[in-house]
């Protein structure tokens, strides 16, 4: 398929309407007078800019980003689309259908003067959507704004015309606005002292009334201010109350805060994401979640107190910005016995509907499923069955899908050898499948032995899938994913459709451009940076930040790292999407953290690390790693979710107005 066709959405009516609307109020700098009585002049307008309250793409809130000139002021706003709008009701329902009026008001960015913006962090990944994070002079940070149609370049181009903007000397992706101060004064300002004396002119610099009111008057809701902004401490920042404290000598404050100068030199969002909540904030949302768990104090020793460690941990930390290693972590609950037949029946009503899908998924997460129940339960976990389907509906679905399967299978079964000679793609895929199936799990009794009919069924399902999803076809690794499914289902048609459901989530792992893999490895890098910064720094110095040594783990969901029974248990845990649909990434972090002392102590390079990681097969304590991964996920909270681009596998396909990974070249300045 030509590259230009990969993200062709010309046949998407919602996208077409949005594009048509955008063309009428484009991000053109040509001023368009509005009917506003104050005679505001719109100098920038961008549609379909979204906020993501969670890691689930379906929960995004889409809206309009604008910059307007009002007198001598330039005001920035972001307004979410309403449920009913003259734009297009169908489009609005599709974008913000599940968003309440309260949430729309919560995230709305009311007019903010550009003179009150301290910096803007832009992120333009090779894969995923572009976004920016706006940080005000008061220290308040707005949630990331995602540009679904690209356009970050145009946004910054407009800013440059109206405010003084300069790239940070310490981070090329951070842009400082109205940065007229000298370097020394900027360093002192970064200490966030209540009142700092300007070294340049000897005059005191007071907080503006607007900044004071922005802090004192805003009411926090789950650590989100009533104006829709996130406080810096929501991302683990060190925003302090700026009320004047005459009893606290300024020199003492300088000494207490001086180490923050080093932190300030780093990228704005890294500071936001990396630090954790202050221990005294008892009402924090994550702390509420953690309060119901068994808490264990984790005192990490200074592992490998050698040059390697000192090089890796080159950041000055303060007592009020502790590392994750030094926090009281919430360890996952004890594992439970597998779900039994009796428990399963208690989750169903008289017609076969699952009455409480969340409780059901949590039960499977903590205990897994008995082998005899897996055939039923896996279909629900993978979306083969809907949770609210009845016995009768499922029986009918099975009969229809058996017929559909035979129809798809006949497409390749009826290809004669003469036709196959002129069908290169079919021959190539058939040859690759034939080679793979004979070496897939042959040590498992279900597949062992010569002329095993189950191996032939495995082959037939993979060939059928290559015709069902002809664009994706077959790639090495798919047989590893199908094998346990066929082992559990023991039926060709049911195994096929269950495999189809799994590939709806994991299909991007096998894309020719490896987009799904790259997005997960990128997210893994950010999670390690958040949860184990010394290890992240070590891997950075070892030139291992591509995390390709974890490639096999993610591609086939740890299939070759655990015994057959354990991998089935792990998969059903992951498929619950509890406590995160990306738990596989936290499992990667947990495994790396459990071996960090050896990795860093032996100063492993990439080749050594790859060999070491591959050598961990069948040596990992699965229950312990699941508990650690759960703990890391809970403690990371929204900070961890923000590290994962929306649509990252194994998310279900995203119903977006542009392609999943559409982006533009927005290199600026």
XYZ file of N, CA, C and O in Angstrom, residues 15 28 47 51 80 95 105 138 160 198 272 296 308 324 363 365 401 435 441 461 473 493 496 540 544 588 593 643:
112
model
N -14.458 13.157 9.941
C -13.197 13.835 9.655
C -13.403 14.907 8.586
O -12.863 16.001 8.660
N -4.781 30.368 10.186
C -4.196 31.485 9.455
C -4.003 32.663 10.371
O -4.807 32.941 11.245
N -8.704 23.692 15.479
C -9.744 22.758 15.886
C -9.136 21.402 16.260
O -8.017 21.077 15.901
N -7.601 17.166 25.173
C -7.042 16.871 26.492
C -7.373 15.424 26.809
O -8.467 14.948 26.488
N -13.562 23.286 25.198
C -14.018 21.969 24.710
C -15.332 22.102 23.951
O -16.138 22.996 24.221
N -16.908 13.021 19.262
C -15.701 13.489 19.937
C -15.852 13.478 21.450
O -15.024 12.957 22.165
N -16.170 21.825 31.877
C -15.860 23.061 32.599
C -14.541 22.942 33.353
O -13.784 23.903 33.477
N 3.246 31.453 37.414
C 2.942 31.095 38.798
C 3.343 29.673 39.132
O 3.291 29.277 40.298
N 5.520 33.574 17.895
C 6.717 34.374 17.599
C 6.369 35.761 17.080
O 7.162 36.700 17.225
N 15.842 41.281 43.022
C 16.487 41.278 41.722
C 17.943 41.662 41.872
O 18.275 42.719 42.392
N 8.007 17.674 35.782
C 6.621 17.450 36.169
C 6.349 15.971 36.366
O 5.757 15.556 37.360
N 4.603 -1.052 52.599
C 5.916 -1.496 53.032
C 6.928 -0.415 52.741
O 6.982 0.103 51.644
N 30.058 3.935 38.331
C 28.928 3.744 37.436
C 27.674 4.353 38.027
O 26.923 5.045 37.360
N 11.434 7.962 43.668
C 10.500 6.870 43.885
C 11.126 5.806 44.778
O 10.453 5.174 45.580
N -11.229 -9.848 39.787
C -11.063 -11.204 40.328
C -10.102 -12.010 39.467
O -9.236 -12.724 39.990
N -7.766 -10.736 37.558
C -6.436 -10.143 37.706
C -5.713 -10.719 38.915
O -4.519 -11.042 38.836
N -20.338 -17.368 13.176
C -18.893 -17.257 12.978
C -18.288 -18.542 12.426
O -17.265 -18.496 11.740
N 7.121 -23.103 7.934
C 8.377 -23.193 8.682
C 8.162 -22.936 10.175
O 8.798 -23.571 11.023
N 6.093 -24.515 19.997
C 5.628 -25.230 21.200
C 5.529 -26.738 20.984
O 4.586 -27.392 21.460
N -5.280 -22.070 10.588
C -5.789 -20.830 11.189
C -4.923 -19.644 10.770
O -5.444 -18.570 10.432
N -1.372 -9.707 7.014
C -0.855 -11.006 6.596
C -0.336 -11.829 7.748
O -0.983 -11.948 8.791
N -12.580 -22.943 14.608
C -13.286 -21.684 14.380
C -13.196 -20.764 15.591
O -12.920 -19.562 15.470
N -9.797 -19.331 15.924
C -9.555 -18.291 14.927
C -10.136 -16.954 15.369
O -9.447 -15.926 15.349
N 20.837 5.476 29.407
C 21.107 6.584 28.482
C 22.592 6.661 28.172
O 22.999 6.814 27.015
N 21.371 2.767 25.377
C 20.386 1.686 25.327
C 18.954 2.202 25.449
O 18.042 1.433 25.783
N 7.515 -4.911 32.385
C 8.886 -4.698 31.890
C 9.695 -3.885 32.897
O 10.847 -4.228 33.205
N 13.826 -3.365 37.076
C 14.162 -2.867 38.417
C 14.673 -3.996 39.315
O 15.557 -3.781 40.145
N 2.703 9.102 30.393
C 3.893 8.681 29.648
C 3.552 7.841 28.424
O 4.411 7.608 27.574
